[in-house]
Every structure is written in structure tokens, then in C-alpha cells.
CSV table of C-alpha atoms and ligand atoms in Angstrom, one decimal:
chain,number,residue,atom,x,y,z
B,1,UNK,CA,105.3,106.4,67.4
B,2,UNK,CA,103.4,107.5,70.5
B,3,UNK,CA,103.6,111.3,70.8
B,4,UNK,CA,101.0,111.7,73.5
B,5,UNK,CA,103.5,110.7,76.3
B,6,UNK,CA,106.9,111.9,77.4
B,7,UNK,CA,110.0,110.2,76.2
B,8,UNK,CA,110.9,109.6,79.8
B,9,UNK,CA,107.8,107.6,80.7
B,10,UNK,CA,107.9,105.6,77.5
B,11,UNK,CA,111.5,104.6,78.3
B,12,UNK,CA,110.8,103.6,81.9
B,13,UNK,CA,110.4,99.9,82.6
B,14,UNK,CA,107.3,98.7,84.3
B,15,UNK,CA,108.0,96.9,87.6
B,16,UNK,CA,108.2,93.2,86.6
B,17,UNK,CA,107.5,92.3,90.2
B,18,UNK,CA,104.2,94.2,90.4
B,19,UNK,CA,103.2,92.5,87.1
B,20,UNK,CA,104.1,89.1,88.6
B,21,UNK,CA,102.2,90.0,91.8
B,22,UNK,CA,99.1,90.6,89.8
B,23,UNK,CA,99.3,87.0,88.5
B,24,UNK,CA,100.1,85.5,91.9
B,25,UNK,CA,97.4,87.4,93.7
B,26,UNK,CA,94.6,85.6,91.9
B,27,UNK,CA,96.0,82.1,92.5
B,28,UNK,CA,96.6,80.1,95.5
B,29,UNK,CA,100.4,80.2,95.0
B,30,UNK,CA,103.6,79.8,97.0
B,31,UNK,CA,105.2,83.1,96.2
B,32,UNK,CA,109.0,83.7,96.6
B,33,UNK,CA,108.5,86.6,94.2
B,34,UNK,CA,107.5,89.7,96.3
B,35,UNK,CA,109.6,91.6,98.8
B,36,UNK,CA,106.9,91.6,101.4
B,37,UNK,CA,108.0,91.8,105.1
B,38,UNK,CA,106.4,89.1,107.3
B,39,UNK,CA,103.4,90.6,109.1
B,40,UNK,CA,105.2,89.9,112.4
B,41,UNK,CA,107.1,93.1,111.6
B,42,UNK,CA,103.9,95.1,112.0
B,43,UNK,CA,103.4,95.8,115.7
B,44,UNK,CA,99.7,96.4,115.2
B,45,UNK,CA,98.5,96.5,118.8
B,46,UNK,CA,101.2,98.9,119.9
B,47,UNK,CA,100.7,101.1,116.8
B,48,UNK,CA,97.0,101.2,117.7
B,49,UNK,CA,97.9,102.5,121.2
B,50,UNK,CA,100.1,105.1,119.6
B,51,UNK,CA,97.3,106.1,117.3
B,52,UNK,CA,94.9,106.6,120.2
B,53,UNK,CA,97.6,108.6,122.1
B,54,UNK,CA,98.4,111.0,119.2
B,55,UNK,CA,94.7,111.6,118.4
B,56,UNK,CA,94.1,112.3,122.1
B,57,UNK,CA,97.2,114.3,122.9
B,58,UNK,CA,98.3,116.1,119.7
B,59,UNK,CA,95.1,117.9,118.9
B,60,UNK,CA,94.9,119.1,115.3
B,61,UNK,CA,98.6,118.8,114.5
B,62,UNK,CA,98.6,115.2,113.0
B,63,UNK,CA,95.7,116.4,110.7
B,64,UNK,CA,97.2,119.7,109.5
B,65,UNK,CA,99.7,120.5,106.7
B,66,UNK,CA,103.3,120.3,108.0
B,67,UNK,CA,106.9,121.1,107.2
B,68,UNK,CA,108.6,119.6,104.2
B,69,UNK,CA,111.7,118.4,106.2
B,70,UNK,CA,109.5,116.3,108.4
B,71,UNK,CA,108.5,116.0,112.1
B,72,UNK,CA,111.4,117.3,114.1
B,73,UNK,CA,111.3,114.8,117.0
B,74,UNK,CA,111.3,111.9,114.5
B,75,UNK,CA,114.3,113.4,112.8
B,76,UNK,CA,116.0,113.8,116.2
B,77,UNK,CA,115.3,110.1,117.0
B,78,UNK,CA,116.8,109.0,113.7
B,79,UNK,CA,119.9,111.1,114.3
B,80,UNK,CA,120.3,109.8,117.8
B,81,UNK,CA,120.0,106.2,116.5
B,82,UNK,CA,122.8,106.8,114.0
B,83,UNK,CA,125.0,108.0,116.9
B,84,UNK,CA,124.0,105.1,119.1
B,85,UNK,CA,124.4,102.4,116.4
B,86,UNK,CA,127.2,103.7,114.3
B,87,UNK,CA,128.8,106.5,116.3
B,88,UNK,CA,127.8,108.9,113.4
B,89,UNK,CA,127.6,112.5,114.3
B,90,UNK,CA,124.5,113.7,112.6
B,91,UNK,CA,121.7,116.1,113.6
B,92,UNK,CA,118.0,116.4,112.8
B,93,UNK,CA,119.0,119.0,110.2
B,94,UNK,CA,120.8,116.3,108.3
B,95,UNK,CA,117.6,114.3,108.0
B,96,UNK,CA,114.8,114.7,105.5
B,97,UNK,CA,111.8,112.5,106.0
B,98,UNK,CA,110.6,110.9,102.7
B,99,UNK,CA,107.6,109.0,101.6
B,100,UNK,CA,109.5,105.6,101.8
B,101,UNK,CA,113.1,105.5,100.8
B,102,UNK,CA,111.7,104.9,97.3
B,103,UNK,CA,110.9,108.7,97.2
B,104,UNK,CA,114.5,109.3,98.1
B,105,UNK,CA,115.5,107.7,94.8
B,106,UNK,CA,113.2,109.9,92.9
B,107,UNK,CA,114.3,113.1,94.7
B,108,UNK,CA,118.0,112.3,94.1
B,109,UNK,CA,117.3,111.7,90.4
B,110,UNK,CA,115.4,115.0,90.2
B,111,UNK,CA,118.1,117.0,91.9
B,112,UNK,CA,121.2,115.5,90.3
B,113,UNK,CA,120.6,113.8,87.0
B,114,UNK,CA,120.5,115.4,83.6
B,115,UNK,CA,119.7,113.3,80.5
B,116,UNK,CA,122.7,111.2,79.7
B,117,UNK,CA,124.5,111.6,83.0
B,118,UNK,CA,126.4,108.5,84.2
B,119,UNK,CA,125.0,106.6,87.2
B,120,UNK,CA,126.8,103.6,88.6
B,121,UNK,CA,124.7,100.8,90.1
B,122,UNK,CA,125.3,97.3,91.3
B,123,UNK,CA,125.1,94.4,88.9
B,124,UNK,CA,122.6,92.9,89.6
B,125,UNK,CA,120.9,96.0,91.1
B,126,UNK,CA,117.6,97.0,92.9
B,127,UNK,CA,115.0,97.2,90.2
B,128,UNK,CA,113.1,100.0,92.0
B,129,UNK,CA,116.2,102.1,91.7
B,130,UNK,CA,116.6,101.3,88.0
B,131,UNK,CA,113.0,102.2,87.5
B,132,UNK,CA,113.1,105.4,89.5
B,133,UNK,CA,116.3,106.8,88.0
B,134,UNK,CA,115.2,105.8,84.5
B,135,UNK,CA,112.7,108.7,84.6
B,136,UNK,CA,115.6,111.1,84.5
B,137,UNK,CA,117.1,109.3,81.4
B,138,UNK,CA,120.7,108.6,82.7
B,139,UNK,CA,123.3,106.4,81.3
B,140,UNK,CA,123.4,103.4,83.6
B,141,UNK,CA,126.7,101.5,84.1
B,142,UNK,CA,126.5,98.4,86.2
B,143,UNK,CA,129.4,97.3,88.5
B,144,UNK,CA,129.7,93.6,89.2
B,145,UNK,CA,128.8,92.5,92.7
B,146,UNK,CA,130.7,89.5,94.2
B,147,UNK,CA,130.9,87.7,97.5
B,148,UNK,CA,133.0,90.6,99.0
B,149,UNK,CA,130.9,93.4,97.6
B,150,UNK,CA,131.5,95.7,94.6
B,151,UNK,CA,134.2,95.0,92.1
B,152,UNK,CA,136.6,97.8,93.0
B,153,UNK,CA,138.8,97.5,89.9
B,154,UNK,CA,135.8,98.0,87.7
B,155,UNK,CA,134.6,100.8,89.9
B,156,UNK,CA,137.9,102.6,89.6
B,157,UNK,CA,138.0,102.0,85.8
B,158,UNK,CA,134.5,103.4,85.3
B,159,UNK,CA,135.2,106.5,87.4
B,160,UNK,CA,138.4,107.2,85.4
B,161,UNK,CA,136.6,106.7,82.1
B,162,UNK,CA,133.9,109.3,82.5
B,163,UNK,CA,132.4,111.9,84.8
B,164,UNK,CA,130.1,109.9,87.2
B,165,UNK,CA,127.3,111.9,88.9
B,166,UNK,CA,125.9,109.3,91.2
B,167,UNK,CA,126.7,105.8,92.6
B,168,UNK,CA,123.9,103.8,94.1
B,169,UNK,CA,124.7,100.9,96.5
B,170,UNK,CA,122.8,98.6,98.9
B,171,UNK,CA,125.8,97.4,101.0
B,172,UNK,CA,123.8,95.4,103.6
B,173,UNK,CA,121.9,92.2,102.6
B,174,UNK,CA,121.5,93.6,99.1
B,175,UNK,CA,118.3,93.4,97.1
B,176,UNK,CA,118.3,91.2,95.0
B,177,UNK,CA,121.3,89.0,96.0
B,178,UNK,CA,121.3,89.1,99.8
B,179,UNK,CA,125.1,89.8,99.6
B,180,UNK,CA,126.9,92.1,102.1
B,181,UNK,CA,130.0,94.2,101.4
B,182,UNK,CA,133.0,93.1,103.5
B,183,UNK,CA,134.6,95.7,105.8
B,184,UNK,CA,137.7,95.7,103.5
B,185,UNK,CA,135.5,96.3,100.5
B,186,UNK,CA,133.8,99.2,102.1
B,187,UNK,CA,137.2,100.8,103.0
B,188,UNK,CA,138.5,100.3,99.5
B,189,UNK,CA,135.5,101.9,98.0
B,190,UNK,CA,135.8,104.9,100.4
B,191,UNK,CA,139.5,105.3,99.4
B,192,UNK,CA,138.7,105.2,95.7
B,193,UNK,CA,135.8,107.7,96.1
B,194,UNK,CA,137.9,110.2,98.0
B,195,UNK,CA,139.5,111.1,94.6
B,196,UNK,CA,136.2,111.8,92.8
B,197,UNK,CA,133.2,114.2,93.2
B,198,UNK,CA,130.5,111.5,92.6
B,199,UNK,CA,127.8,111.3,95.2
B,200,UNK,CA,127.5,107.9,96.9
B,201,UNK,CA,124.1,106.6,98.0
B,202,UNK,CA,124.1,103.9,100.6
B,203,UNK,CA,120.5,102.6,100.6
B,204,UNK,CA,120.0,100.7,103.8
B,205,UNK,CA,116.5,99.3,104.5
B,206,UNK,CA,117.9,96.0,105.7
B,207,UNK,CA,120.9,96.9,107.9
B,208,UNK,CA,119.1,96.2,111.2
B,209,UNK,CA,118.0,92.8,109.9
B,210,UNK,CA,121.3,90.9,110.3
B,211,UNK,CA,120.7,87.4,111.6
B,212,UNK,CA,123.4,87.7,114.3
B,213,UNK,CA,122.7,91.3,115.2
B,214,UNK,CA,125.9,92.7,113.7
B,215,UNK,CA,125.7,96.2,112.5
B,216,UNK,CA,128.1,97.0,109.6
B,217,UNK,CA,129.8,100.3,109.2
B,218,UNK,CA,128.8,102.7,106.4
B,219,UNK,CA,131.2,103.1,103.5
B,220,UNK,CA,131.3,106.8,104.1
B,221,UNK,CA,131.5,106.5,107.8
B,222,UNK,CA,129.7,109.8,108.0
B,223,UNK,CA,132.8,111.6,106.8
B,224,UNK,CA,132.4,112.1,103.1
B,225,UNK,CA,130.5,115.2,102.3
B,226,UNK,CA,129.3,113.4,99.2
B,227,UNK,CA,127.9,110.4,101.1
B,228,UNK,CA,124.1,110.1,101.3
B,229,UNK,CA,122.4,107.5,103.5
B,230,UNK,CA,118.9,106.2,103.0
B,231,UNK,CA,116.9,104.6,105.7
B,232,UNK,CA,113.4,103.3,106.1
B,233,UNK,CA,110.9,101.9,108.7
B,234,UNK,CA,109.3,99.7,106.1
B,235,UNK,CA,111.1,96.5,107.0
B,236,UNK,CA,111.2,97.0,110.8
B,237,UNK,CA,107.8,98.6,111.6
B,238,UNK,CA,105.5,98.8,108.6
B,239,UNK,CA,105.8,99.6,104.9
B,240,UNK,CA,102.2,100.8,104.8
B,241,UNK,CA,103.0,104.1,106.6
B,242,UNK,CA,105.5,105.0,103.9
B,243,UNK,CA,108.1,106.5,106.3
B,244,UNK,CA,111.8,106.7,105.1
B,245,UNK,CA,114.5,109.3,105.1
B,246,UNK,CA,117.5,110.7,103.5
B,247,UNK,CA,120.5,111.6,105.6
B,248,UNK,CA,123.3,113.9,104.3
B,249,UNK,CA,125.6,116.5,105.8
B,250,UNK,CA,125.8,118.2,102.4
B,251,UNK,CA,123.7,121.3,103.1
B,252,UNK,CA,123.5,122.4,99.5
B,253,UNK,CA,122.3,119.0,98.4
B,254,UNK,CA,119.8,119.0,101.3
B,255,UNK,CA,118.4,122.3,100.3
B,256,UNK,CA,117.8,121.2,96.7
B,257,UNK,CA,116.2,117.9,98.0
B,258,UNK,CA,113.8,119.9,100.2
B,259,UNK,CA,112.8,122.1,97.2
B,260,UNK,CA,112.3,119.0,95.0
B,261,UNK,CA,110.2,117.3,97.7
B,262,UNK,CA,108.1,120.5,98.2
B,263,UNK,CA,107.3,120.4,94.5
B,264,UNK,CA,106.5,116.6,94.6
B,265,UNK,CA,104.2,116.3,97.7
B,266,UNK,CA,104.7,119.2,100.1
B,267,UNK,CA,105.5,116.8,102.9
B,268,UNK,CA,105.3,113.1,103.9
B,269,UNK,CA,102.0,112.0,105.5
B,270,UNK,CA,102.2,113.8,108.9
B,271,UNK,CA,99.8,111.4,110.7
B,272,UNK,CA,102.2,108.5,109.9
B,273,UNK,CA,105.1,110.6,111.1
B,274,UNK,CA,103.4,111.3,114.5
B,275,UNK,CA,102.4,107.6,114.8
B,276,UNK,CA,105.9,106.2,114.1
B,277,UNK,CA,107.5,108.8,116.3
B,278,UNK,CA,105.2,107.9,119.2
B,279,UNK,CA,105.7,104.2,118.7
B,280,UNK,CA,109.5,104.7,118.7
B,281,UNK,CA,109.4,106.8,121.9
B,282,UNK,CA,107.1,104.5,123.8
B,283,UNK,CA,108.6,101.1,122.9
B,284,UNK,CA,112.0,99.5,122.6
B,285,UNK,CA,112.3,99.0,118.8
B,286,UNK,CA,115.4,96.7,119.3
B,287,UNK,CA,113.3,94.2,121.1
B,288,UNK,CA,110.8,94.2,118.2
B,289,UNK,CA,113.6,94.0,115.6
B,290,UNK,CA,115.2,91.0,117.4
B,291,UNK,CA,112.0,89.0,116.9
B,292,UNK,CA,112.0,89.8,113.1
B,293,UNK,CA,115.6,88.9,112.9
B,294,UNK,CA,115.2,85.5,114.5
B,295,UNK,CA,112.2,84.7,112.3
B,296,UNK,CA,114.0,85.6,109.1
B,297,UNK,CA,117.1,83.7,110.2
B,298,UNK,CA,114.9,80.6,110.6
B,299,UNK,CA,113.1,81.1,107.3
B,300,UNK,CA,116.4,81.7,105.4
B,301,UNK,CA,117.9,78.6,107.0
B,302,UNK,CA,114.8,76.6,106.0
B,303,UNK,CA,115.1,77.8,102.4
B,304,UNK,CA,118.8,77.0,102.2
B,305,UNK,CA,118.3,73.5,103.7
B,306,UNK,CA,115.6,72.8,101.2
B,307,UNK,CA,117.8,74.1,98.3
B,308,UNK,CA,120.7,71.9,99.5
B,309,UNK,CA,118.4,68.9,99.6
B,310,UNK,CA,116.4,69.3,96.4
B,311,UNK,CA,118.2,71.6,93.8
B,312,UNK,CA,120.7,70.0,91.4
B,313,UNK,CA,124.2,70.3,92.7
B,314,UNK,CA,125.4,72.6,89.9
B,315,UNK,CA,123.0,75.4,91.0
B,316,UNK,CA,124.8,78.2,92.9
B,317,UNK,CA,123.1,80.1,95.7
B,318,UNK,CA,124.1,83.0,98.0
B,319,UNK,CA,124.1,82.5,101.7
B,320,UNK,CA,122.8,85.7,103.2
B,321,UNK,CA,123.7,86.9,106.7
B,322,UNK,CA,120.5,88.9,106.9
B,323,UNK,CA,117.7,90.7,105.0
B,324,UNK,CA,115.0,89.1,102.9
B,325,UNK,CA,116.4,87.6,99.7
B,326,UNK,CA,118.7,85.0,98.3
B,327,UNK,CA,120.0,84.7,94.7
B,328,UNK,CA,120.2,81.6,92.7
B,329,UNK,CA,122.3,81.0,89.6
B,330,UNK,CA,121.6,78.1,87.3
B,331,UNK,CA,124.2,76.5,85.1
B,332,UNK,CA,124.9,78.6,81.9
B,333,UNK,CA,122.3,78.5,79.2
B,334,UNK,CA,119.3,77.7,81.5
B,335,UNK,CA,116.7,80.4,81.3
B,336,UNK,CA,114.9,81.4,84.5
B,337,UNK,CA,112.3,83.1,82.5
B,338,UNK,CA,111.3,79.8,80.9
B,339,UNK,CA,111.5,78.2,84.4
B,340,UNK,CA,109.2,81.0,85.7
B,341,UNK,CA,106.3,79.9,83.5
B,342,UNK,CA,106.9,76.2,84.3
B,343,UNK,CA,107.0,77.0,88.0
B,344,UNK,CA,103.7,79.0,87.7
B,345,UNK,CA,102.0,75.9,86.4
B,346,UNK,CA,103.1,74.2,89.7
B,347,UNK,CA,101.8,77.2,91.7
B,348,UNK,CA,105.1,78.6,92.8
B,349,UNK,CA,106.7,81.9,91.8
B,350,UNK,CA,110.0,83.8,92.0
B,351,UNK,CA,111.5,86.8,90.2
B,352,UNK,CA,113.7,85.9,87.2
B,353,UNK,CA,117.0,87.8,87.1
B,354,UNK,CA,116.5,89.9,84.0
B,355,UNK,CA,114.8,93.1,85.5
B,356,UNK,CA,117.8,93.5,87.9
B,357,UNK,CA,120.1,94.1,84.9
B,358,UNK,CA,120.0,97.3,83.0
B,359,UNK,CA,120.4,95.5,79.7
B,360,UNK,CA,118.3,92.6,80.9
B,361,UNK,CA,121.1,90.3,79.8
B,362,UNK,CA,121.1,87.6,82.5
B,363,UNK,CA,119.0,84.6,81.8
B,364,UNK,CA,120.1,82.1,84.4
B,365,UNK,CA,119.6,83.9,87.7
B,366,UNK,CA,116.6,84.4,90.0
B,367,UNK,CA,115.7,86.1,93.3
B,368,UNK,CA,113.9,84.2,96.0
B,369,UNK,CA,112.2,85.9,99.0
B,370,UNK,CA,111.9,83.8,102.2
B,371,UNK,CA,110.3,86.2,104.6
B,372,UNK,CA,106.7,85.8,103.7
B,373,UNK,CA,106.2,82.0,103.6
B,374,UNK,CA,106.0,79.5,106.5
B,375,UNK,CA,108.8,76.9,106.8
B,376,UNK,CA,106.5,74.2,105.5
B,377,UNK,CA,105.6,76.4,102.4
B,378,UNK,CA,109.3,77.1,101.8
B,379,UNK,CA,110.1,73.4,101.8
B,380,UNK,CA,107.2,72.6,99.5
B,381,UNK,CA,107.9,75.5,97.2
B,382,UNK,CA,111.6,74.7,96.8
B,383,UNK,CA,110.7,71.0,96.1
B,384,UNK,CA,108.3,72.1,93.4
B,385,UNK,CA,110.9,74.5,91.9
B,386,UNK,CA,113.5,71.7,91.9
B,387,UNK,CA,110.9,69.5,90.1
B,388,UNK,CA,110.7,71.9,87.1
B,389,UNK,CA,114.4,72.5,87.0
B,390,UNK,CA,115.3,68.9,86.2
T,1,PMP,N1,115.5,100.3,98.5
T,1,PMP,C1,115.6,99.0,98.5
T,1,PMP,C2,117.0,98.3,98.3
T,1,PMP,C3,114.5,98.2,98.7
T,1,PMP,O1,114.6,96.8,98.7
T,1,PMP,C4,113.3,98.8,98.9
T,1,PMP,C5,112.0,98.0,99.2
T,1,PMP,N2,111.8,96.9,98.4
T,1,PMP,C6,113.2,100.2,98.9
T,1,PMP,C7,114.3,100.9,98.7
T,1,PMP,C8,111.9,100.9,99.1
T,1,PMP,O2,111.5,100.9,100.4
T,1,PMP,P1,110.5,101.9,101.0
T,1,PMP,O3,110.1,102.9,100.0
T,1,PMP,O4,109.3,101.1,101.5
T,1,PMP,O5,111.2,102.5,102.2
């Protein structure tokens, strides 16, 4: 028994993906494993112009300590974009800038979760959320995800069965499946939740990356006081700056989140906040986003074509309408973990499904990322994967 470390860290799973990435980094490998945006999404030249401008024009401010809530003009920009895209009435006071939306997960866990509290998450669910919430020792309950979104019967059953603190969802182009909740599914979830005090997180790093430009409505539609939206610039500008945000109209919750963030890191990197704010104000982000969308649409199409051509016909695959991932299910009994090691021998990698399940009970699913390989590499990688499946 290791008594040197806290129970909470000993119970927290390591990120399987980071472990895989360590292996794949050292080899010349076709990787469908990571969740890396394509470097096309980093507008490096324009960011450099912004960097020069803020250094020349903002004096010492980008170098000084700053407020926990975040840079006000950036929060105003985010609030205005919610209004423009979704007709949501939110103000800068409803936005807390976080160090990536990953920090949002940690802060929500800190503020809401006592040991043993029930948290509902999707099945399969984002493993970064499973890892982050694990530190607060909740009881996880996974709700099945299907082609239309969350299984609403199961959702209702679980809400009736016990007091649920928190519900975590990724309704747009979900990580890991690429699935998107239908409008009817969103409405049904909102109807069910109106009878319960649980807080609903809609984590939305991919919402702007729909292949056809469609923007889906939020489940909460900005009306539920218990609705919390997460956003991030990681997938549309750069993940390296670590700029994300939490949006909520619940003032009490916001005030606790600010306290938790103060205790964690005082504030998010203020240089990055000035930089992203300047970039957003000087450029039309939607022109930039449309380039990313059309690239990812092509890459996803190339992967699906190759899968249709090479994979055995009894393998199932999701057909994403946006985002960065698709989800493959092998016939029952076939282990993707075994396949993973065989695939590595052929210099191709993916993430086996297990870490996306709280009990790690799925053996025949896997996540494939298509955003960070050329069409030729996608074709070659899928061919090799099919070779080890047979
Ligand atoms: N939520 C989801 C669903 C994600 O896929 C990711 C990135 N993989 C994150 C949050 C974290 O993103 P970031 O901290 O870079 O904003």
C-alpha cells in the first residue's frame, strides 16, 4: 500500500493517449491516435503580427499579473459571438477565461463534487473529463450515446434513481465518437432536465468545425440557470496558447469558480489572452475557420472512403458531420487492444476504446483521428489497419 500519495491521485487514470503518443513519437508512424489539430489551424503569420502589435501598443500590461476572470475585451468578444451565432444573451460577466477548457473541467470538479457524488457522462465519454473529474472521486454513471445523441430513457432513469450533481456532454462532433445530438434529442434532454437541479455542462470545442457550416443550438439554449457552456480556441486558432472559457449565467456558481481558479493559478496567461484578443479583433475568424472546415471534411471523407474500401464489411463506423474523430466498432469479441499492438508493428496507431469507458469494459471499439494526416497517409494507414484486422 502506497501511503505517500493521496487516494485521489492513486485512483486517477493516466492518459492512455499521452502514453501512446510517447511510443508513436519515437517511431516514423502513421498516427490516428492523437487529437492534434492540423497546423493549418495555427495562423502563425497573423499571430506574429498580433504579437508585435501588443508588445508595441500595450506597454507592460501583457507582462503583468492580471484579473482572475480574464481580459475583459476578450470576454466581450466571446459574449458577442454567442449572440451572433446562437442568439444567446450573455455578457462578459458570464464568461470566465480558463487555461484551456480542460481547466474548466477541473474547476467544475473542485467547486461541485464531493467524494461519492454522482456524475453522468456519455458512454463512451471524453477521457480527459473522466481523468479530470476522477481527482474529486465521484461515482461515474455512463449514459449510452447513439446516432441521435444521449439515450434519454436511461438519462431519466438515472436522474430518478439518485441525486445527480453534474452531467457532462459534448453534443457537437463528440470526442471520441464524432456523433452529434439531433435537435429533437437536445430538446428532450432540456425537457427532462427542467425537473432536476443537476448542472449540465455542454463542452463545445468542435461546434464551429461542422463540415457544412451548420451551427447547432445548445441544449440549454441559454435559458437554464443550471446550464454551463465550455468553449475553446484550441481547435480554431491554437491549442498552445491554452485559452478556453466557461460561460454561465449562474452568478453563485461563477463566483465559486473564480475563487477556485484564483487558488489554482491566479489567472490564465495574460500574454496569450492579449494575443488572441488582438487576433480576433484584427481578422475575420470565420474566414480562417472555413479553411479548417473544408480541410477536415476532405480528410474525413478520405478516411471513410478508405474504410469502405478496405475494412471488412461487418465493421461499423460513425459518419461525422464535423470535428476531428470517427469511431469504429469491430464485430463482438474482437479486441482492439490486441489489434493496437499488431497495428504498431505495421507502424500505424489509434486509440483503443477502453479508456473512454469508466469501467474500461469495451473491447471492440476504437477512435480514429483524421485531422493530422495527409490523404495519402490516411489511405495507407487504413489499408495497413485493415491488413491486421483480417
Ligand atoms: N473537451 C474536449 C471534448 C476535448 O476534446 C478537448 C481536447 N482534446 C478538451 C476539452 C480540452 O481542450 P483545451 O483544454 O485545449 O481547450
